[in-house]
Short mmCIF file of C-alpha atoms in Angstrom, two decimals:
data_model
loop_
_atom_site.label_atom_id
_atom_site.label_comp_id
_atom_site.label_asym_id
_atom_site.label_seq_id
_atom_site.Cartn_x
_atom_site.Cartn_y
_atom_site.Cartn_z
CA MET A 23 0.00 0.00 0.00
CA ILE A 24 1.35 3.43 -0.97
CA PRO A 25 1.85 5.59 2.19
CA LYS A 26 0.14 8.81 1.12
CA THR A 27 0.75 10.35 4.55
CA LEU A 28 3.52 10.12 7.11
CA THR A 29 2.67 10.49 10.80
CA GLN A 30 5.18 10.94 13.61
CA ASP A 31 4.75 11.50 17.35
CA TYR A 32 6.90 13.87 19.39
CA THR A 33 7.21 15.25 22.88
CA ILE A 34 8.29 18.91 22.74
CA PRO A 35 11.80 19.15 24.29
CA CYS A 36 13.04 22.15 26.27
CA TYR A 37 15.72 23.03 23.71
CA ASP A 38 13.07 23.67 21.04
CA THR A 39 11.15 26.21 23.14
CA ASP A 40 11.58 29.84 24.10
CA ALA A 41 11.42 31.46 27.55
CA SER A 42 7.62 31.28 27.37
CA TRP A 43 7.91 27.50 26.83
CA ARG A 44 6.44 27.82 23.31
CA LEU A 45 7.78 25.81 20.39
CA LYS A 46 10.03 28.13 18.39
CA PRO A 47 9.04 28.76 14.74
CA TYR A 48 12.38 27.51 13.44
CA SER A 49 12.07 24.37 15.57
CA PHE A 50 8.77 23.56 13.88
CA MET A 51 10.48 24.05 10.53
CA ASN A 52 13.16 21.54 11.53
CA LEU A 53 10.48 18.99 12.40
CA ALA A 54 8.70 19.64 9.12
CA GLN A 55 11.75 19.31 6.89
CA GLU A 56 12.80 16.04 8.50
CA ALA A 57 9.29 14.58 8.13
CA ALA A 58 9.18 15.73 4.50
CA GLY A 59 12.52 14.07 3.82
CA GLN A 60 11.52 10.79 5.44
CA HIS A 61 8.21 10.67 3.57
CA ALA A 62 9.89 11.42 0.24
CA VAL A 63 12.25 8.48 0.82
CA LEU A 64 9.30 6.16 1.38
CA LEU A 65 7.68 7.41 -1.82
CA GLY A 66 10.79 6.97 -3.97
CA PHE A 67 11.87 10.58 -4.50
CA GLY A 68 13.94 11.27 -1.40
CA TYR A 69 17.51 12.47 -0.98
CA ASP A 70 19.13 9.18 -2.05
CA ASP A 71 16.99 9.04 -5.19
CA LEU A 72 17.64 12.62 -6.30
CA ILE A 73 21.36 12.66 -5.53
CA LYS A 74 21.86 9.99 -8.21
CA THR A 75 21.17 12.75 -10.75
CA ASN A 76 23.03 15.38 -8.69
CA THR A 77 19.78 17.09 -7.70
CA ALA A 78 18.16 17.94 -4.37
CA TRP A 79 14.96 19.31 -2.88
CA ILE A 80 15.02 23.04 -2.08
CA LEU A 81 12.33 24.73 0.00
CA SER A 82 11.11 27.86 -1.79
CA ARG A 83 8.12 29.10 0.21
CA MET A 84 6.35 28.26 3.45
CA HIS A 85 3.14 29.50 5.07
CA VAL A 86 2.49 28.52 8.69
CA LYS A 87 -0.50 29.21 10.94
CA PHE A 88 0.07 28.78 14.67
CA ILE A 89 -3.39 28.04 16.00
CA ASP A 90 -2.27 27.19 19.53
CA THR A 91 1.49 26.81 19.68
CA PRO A 92 2.47 23.71 21.67
CA LYS A 93 4.70 24.07 24.72
CA TRP A 94 7.45 22.18 26.50
CA ARG A 95 6.48 18.58 27.32
CA ASP A 96 3.36 18.61 25.14
CA ASN A 97 2.76 15.39 23.23
CA VAL A 98 2.04 16.15 19.58
CA THR A 99 1.61 14.38 16.26
CA LEU A 100 2.93 15.70 12.94
CA THR A 101 1.31 14.48 9.71
CA THR A 102 2.53 15.36 6.22
CA TRP A 103 1.59 14.58 2.62
CA HIS A 104 2.53 15.85 -0.82
CA LYS A 105 0.14 17.33 -3.38
CA GLY A 106 2.18 16.89 -6.56
CA LEU A 107 3.36 19.46 -9.08
CA ASN A 108 1.59 22.82 -9.28
CA ARG A 109 3.10 24.98 -12.04
CA LEU A 110 6.72 25.50 -10.91
CA PHE A 111 6.32 24.09 -7.42
CA TYR A 112 5.96 20.72 -5.76
CA LEU A 113 3.51 21.24 -2.88
CA ARG A 114 3.53 19.59 0.55
CA ASP A 115 1.28 20.17 3.58
CA PHE A 116 1.68 19.58 7.31
CA ILE A 117 -0.59 19.52 10.33
CA LEU A 118 0.54 19.29 13.96
CA THR A 119 -2.10 18.06 16.41
CA ASP A 120 -2.19 17.59 20.17
CA ALA A 121 -2.91 14.43 22.15
CA GLU A 122 -6.66 15.01 21.72
CA GLY A 123 -6.34 15.45 17.95
CA ASN A 124 -6.86 19.22 17.97
CA PRO A 125 -4.92 21.14 15.29
CA ARG A 126 -2.16 23.26 16.81
CA ILE A 127 -0.13 24.22 13.71
CA LYS A 128 -0.99 24.10 10.00
CA ALA A 129 1.51 24.64 7.20
CA THR A 130 1.85 24.47 3.43
CA THR A 131 5.15 24.44 1.57
CA SER A 132 6.36 24.92 -2.00
CA TRP A 133 9.48 23.07 -3.14
CA LEU A 134 11.83 23.14 -6.12
CA VAL A 135 14.39 20.67 -7.42
CA LEU A 136 17.90 22.10 -7.84
CA ASN A 137 20.81 20.74 -9.86
CA LEU A 138 23.64 20.91 -7.32
CA GLU A 139 26.33 21.36 -9.96
CA THR A 140 24.75 23.98 -12.23
CA ARG A 141 22.59 25.51 -9.43
CA ARG A 142 19.74 25.55 -11.94
CA LEU A 143 16.19 24.43 -11.31
CA VAL A 144 14.95 21.12 -12.69
CA ARG A 145 11.29 20.51 -13.55
CA ASP A 146 10.42 16.84 -13.93
CA PRO A 147 6.68 16.03 -14.11
CA GLY A 148 7.55 12.32 -13.91
CA LEU A 149 9.51 12.64 -10.68
CA MET A 150 6.73 11.20 -8.53
CA ASP A 151 4.01 8.61 -8.95
CA GLU A 152 0.59 10.26 -9.24
CA ALA A 153 -0.79 7.49 -7.04
CA THR A 154 1.13 8.99 -4.09
CA VAL A 155 -0.57 12.40 -4.37
CA ASN A 156 -3.01 13.53 -1.68
CA GLN A 157 -4.88 16.68 -2.75
CA GLU A 158 -6.23 17.55 0.71
CA ASN A 159 -5.45 21.18 1.60
CA VAL A 160 -4.55 22.01 5.17
CA LEU A 161 -4.49 25.67 4.04
CA GLU A 162 -6.60 26.70 1.08
CA THR A 163 -3.90 28.32 -1.06
CA PRO A 164 -0.15 27.81 -1.56
CA ALA A 165 2.29 30.11 0.19
CA ASP A 166 2.25 33.61 -1.29
CA LYS A 167 5.06 35.75 -2.54
CA VAL A 168 6.29 38.15 0.16
CA GLN A 169 7.58 41.64 -0.56
CA MET A 170 8.68 44.48 1.65
CA PRO A 171 5.82 47.05 1.71
CA LYS A 172 6.47 49.92 -0.69
CA ASP A 173 5.99 52.55 2.00
CA ALA A 174 8.14 50.71 4.55
CA ASP A 175 11.35 52.18 5.91
CA PRO A 176 13.37 49.09 6.88
CA VAL A 177 16.04 49.44 9.53
CA LEU A 178 19.16 47.30 9.80
CA ALA A 179 18.41 44.95 12.69
CA LEU A 180 21.51 42.77 12.66
CA GLU A 181 24.32 41.28 10.60
CA HIS A 182 25.01 37.57 10.40
CA VAL A 183 28.00 35.80 8.89
CA VAL A 184 27.00 32.35 7.67
CA GLY A 185 29.03 29.76 9.54
CA TYR A 186 29.35 26.10 10.39
CA SER A 187 26.14 25.89 12.45
CA ASP A 188 24.03 27.30 9.62
CA ILE A 189 25.08 24.91 6.86
CA ASP A 190 23.24 21.76 5.79
CA MET A 191 24.27 18.77 3.69
CA ASN A 192 23.74 20.73 0.46
CA GLY A 193 26.43 23.24 1.41
CA HIS A 194 24.20 26.25 2.03
CA ALA A 195 22.27 27.69 4.97
CA ASN A 196 19.51 25.36 6.10
CA ASN A 197 15.97 26.70 5.64
CA ALA A 198 15.21 26.72 9.36
CA MET A 199 18.22 28.94 10.10
CA TYR A 200 16.78 31.80 8.08
CA MET A 201 13.79 31.77 10.42
CA GLN A 202 16.11 31.78 13.42
CA TRP A 203 17.83 34.88 12.03
CA ALA A 204 14.44 36.48 11.36
CA MET A 205 13.25 35.92 14.92
CA ASP A 206 16.53 37.33 16.24
CA ALA A 207 15.79 40.48 14.21
CA VAL A 208 12.39 40.97 15.87
CA ASP A 209 12.17 43.27 18.88
CA HIS A 210 12.94 41.00 21.81
CA GLU A 211 10.20 42.26 24.11
CA MET A 212 7.56 41.78 21.44
CA ALA A 213 8.81 38.32 20.51
CA MET A 214 8.66 37.27 24.16
CA SER A 215 5.28 38.81 24.98
CA ARG A 216 3.37 37.95 21.79
CA PRO A 217 3.28 34.51 20.17
CA VAL A 218 3.78 34.30 16.41
CA ARG A 219 0.32 33.70 14.95
CA GLU A 220 1.30 33.30 11.32
CA LEU A 221 4.31 33.50 9.03
CA THR A 222 5.11 33.34 5.34
CA ILE A 223 8.70 33.01 4.23
CA ASN A 224 10.25 33.12 0.74
CA TYR A 225 13.73 31.80 0.02
CA ASN A 226 15.08 33.92 -2.82
CA HIS A 227 18.78 33.09 -3.04
CA GLU A 228 20.96 30.62 -1.15
CA ALA A 229 23.35 31.88 1.51
CA LYS A 230 26.74 30.15 1.62
CA PRO A 231 29.54 29.88 4.19
CA GLY A 232 31.23 33.22 4.74
CA ASP A 233 28.38 35.30 3.33
CA LYS A 234 27.54 38.38 5.38
CA VAL A 235 23.76 38.61 5.59
CA MET A 236 22.44 42.10 6.33
CA ILE A 237 19.05 41.65 7.99
CA TYR A 238 16.49 44.45 7.79
CA ARG A 239 13.22 44.87 9.71
CA ALA A 240 10.06 46.86 9.09
CA VAL A 241 6.94 46.91 11.28
CA GLU A 242 3.33 47.70 10.35
CA GLU A 243 0.34 47.73 12.68
CA LYS A 244 -2.87 46.54 11.03
CA GLU A 245 -6.34 45.60 12.21
CA ASP A 246 -5.41 41.92 12.54
CA GLY A 247 -2.23 42.53 14.53
CA ILE A 248 1.40 43.57 14.18
CA HIS A 249 3.11 42.59 10.92
CA VAL A 250 6.90 42.36 11.00
CA TYR A 251 8.77 42.06 7.70
CA VAL A 252 12.32 40.76 7.86
CA GLU A 253 14.55 40.61 4.80
CA GLY A 254 18.09 39.26 4.61
CA LYS A 255 20.39 40.51 1.87
CA VAL A 256 23.83 39.42 0.73
CA GLU A 257 25.23 42.59 -0.87
CA ASP A 258 22.29 43.74 -3.05
CA THR A 259 20.69 40.31 -3.49
CA SER A 260 17.69 39.30 -1.41
CA SER A 261 18.43 35.98 0.28
CA PHE A 262 15.10 35.62 2.09
CA ILE A 263 12.09 37.60 3.22
CA VAL A 264 9.50 36.72 5.82
CA GLU A 265 6.25 38.28 6.98
CA LEU A 266 5.46 37.55 10.63
CA LEU A 267 2.09 38.24 12.24
CA PHE A 268 2.04 38.80 16.00
#
């Protein structure tokens, strides 16, 4: 039987939480990427399958809704499935539930396949068996494109030199690390007093060892809450941009 979904149980450890005991956004992203990788292996298009053609999965966009962020010691279940090819992107969804089955986090992701030698994108409609696709949407639409608001006046929040702890097996900064940098760029008092309710992140250009990432922040208050935009640039090239809703 083809495993259309992958389900894994976790107990939230202390090292994945903040001072309010809440699961950190980047810690959820680590859980999600590992589950995605394990499920892809089971379905025949995981790391070992792609590396034979010198290609790899690259996360391009992610939209996460934190309904009720789990805390230290909470028992949770993460379920993921892929939705096949949609234009340029391969889509994959996630839902994190508590011990009673209540949704705590929902997320949708958009992935690309990258040739590791040429650094060019590869589009292969035959990469995955259509029988493995699950079209259920945990969020109604794929992750949007994020842009710094035109009337924003971003300030330089911090500088980060990409180092050993940031790098993954593909030789560039791991996707979760960008979110760690973004949260470090948020005003500390706000990050501690207000949980992240929602985020959308776009990965625009890979950051490599030794790159100096200049991280800018802009804040807008709207009816639905405080929106914080964080963009990391290497020289004049946007590496990533994220919109956070507090």
